[in-house]
């Protein structure tokens, strides 16, 4: 009980920022870049390459935010249901502190069973001036200093984090990105010098293939002692890849961060 209370207290310390949409850009048929900005983002302190925020959006049926910078999830539970903001977690693709701007790349199609439905619909119609609150950031990518080889397994939802991680690597470190999308039209240009192995569903519903798991089984690290694995995709895919890299690649627990970004609902 004490540990749960301590966890709630720590969560309540995470800041919330108020911002608004300043630009929108279609970067792939199913992905839109939404740039948010505002003076309140001068307080934003980056935490890591995979840093993610919870987008707090106006409740359905209204265009007005119902939360402020004092937002906490404890307070959220006490709000009337029709006043609670909706939203989802998204990676910070770019942060420009000199302009108090953050880019967020958002998958537009509603992934079956995901929590991104409200946010995806919001992104479809987002225009400059739309209000948004941002809660975070937090991180899951925490490799040790000895890591030289990073493997990233992702679908569309994890693509922004994959690119941010690849961009963050120091000299002497290398990234191997394996990304599942529907087809070639969904490729988003990778950072300069970064190679991507693209896997195509070819019309199959997201979350119904084993492409990422099969790719993981076909790969092996040159040196397990200097390898780190990150992933962001459907829950079942992440679970299966974890089994592969822990049992077959022999990676220790601390060298694996496979995040279930969403869950397929059968």
mmCIF file of C-alpha atoms in Angstrom, residues 58-64 82 86 118 125:
data_model
loop_
_atom_site.group_PDB
_atom_site.id
_atom_site.type_symbol
_atom_site.label_atom_id
_atom_site.label_comp_id
_atom_site.label_asym_id
_atom_site.label_seq_id
_atom_site.Cartn_x
_atom_site.Cartn_y
_atom_site.Cartn_z
ATOM 1 C CA UNK A 58 -10.988 18.470 -25.011
ATOM 2 C CA UNK A 59 -13.748 16.026 -24.041
ATOM 3 C CA UNK A 60 -15.911 14.767 -26.932
ATOM 4 C CA UNK A 61 -18.449 17.374 -27.977
ATOM 5 C CA UNK A 62 -16.425 20.411 -26.943
ATOM 6 C CA UNK A 63 -13.427 22.375 -28.229
ATOM 7 C CA UNK A 64 -12.384 23.661 -24.809
ATOM 8 C CA UNK A 82 -18.288 14.337 -19.292
ATOM 9 C CA UNK A 86 -9.411 12.296 -23.659
ATOM 10 C CA UNK A 118 -9.920 9.873 -29.808
ATOM 11 C CA UNK A 125 -9.159 17.568 -38.067
#
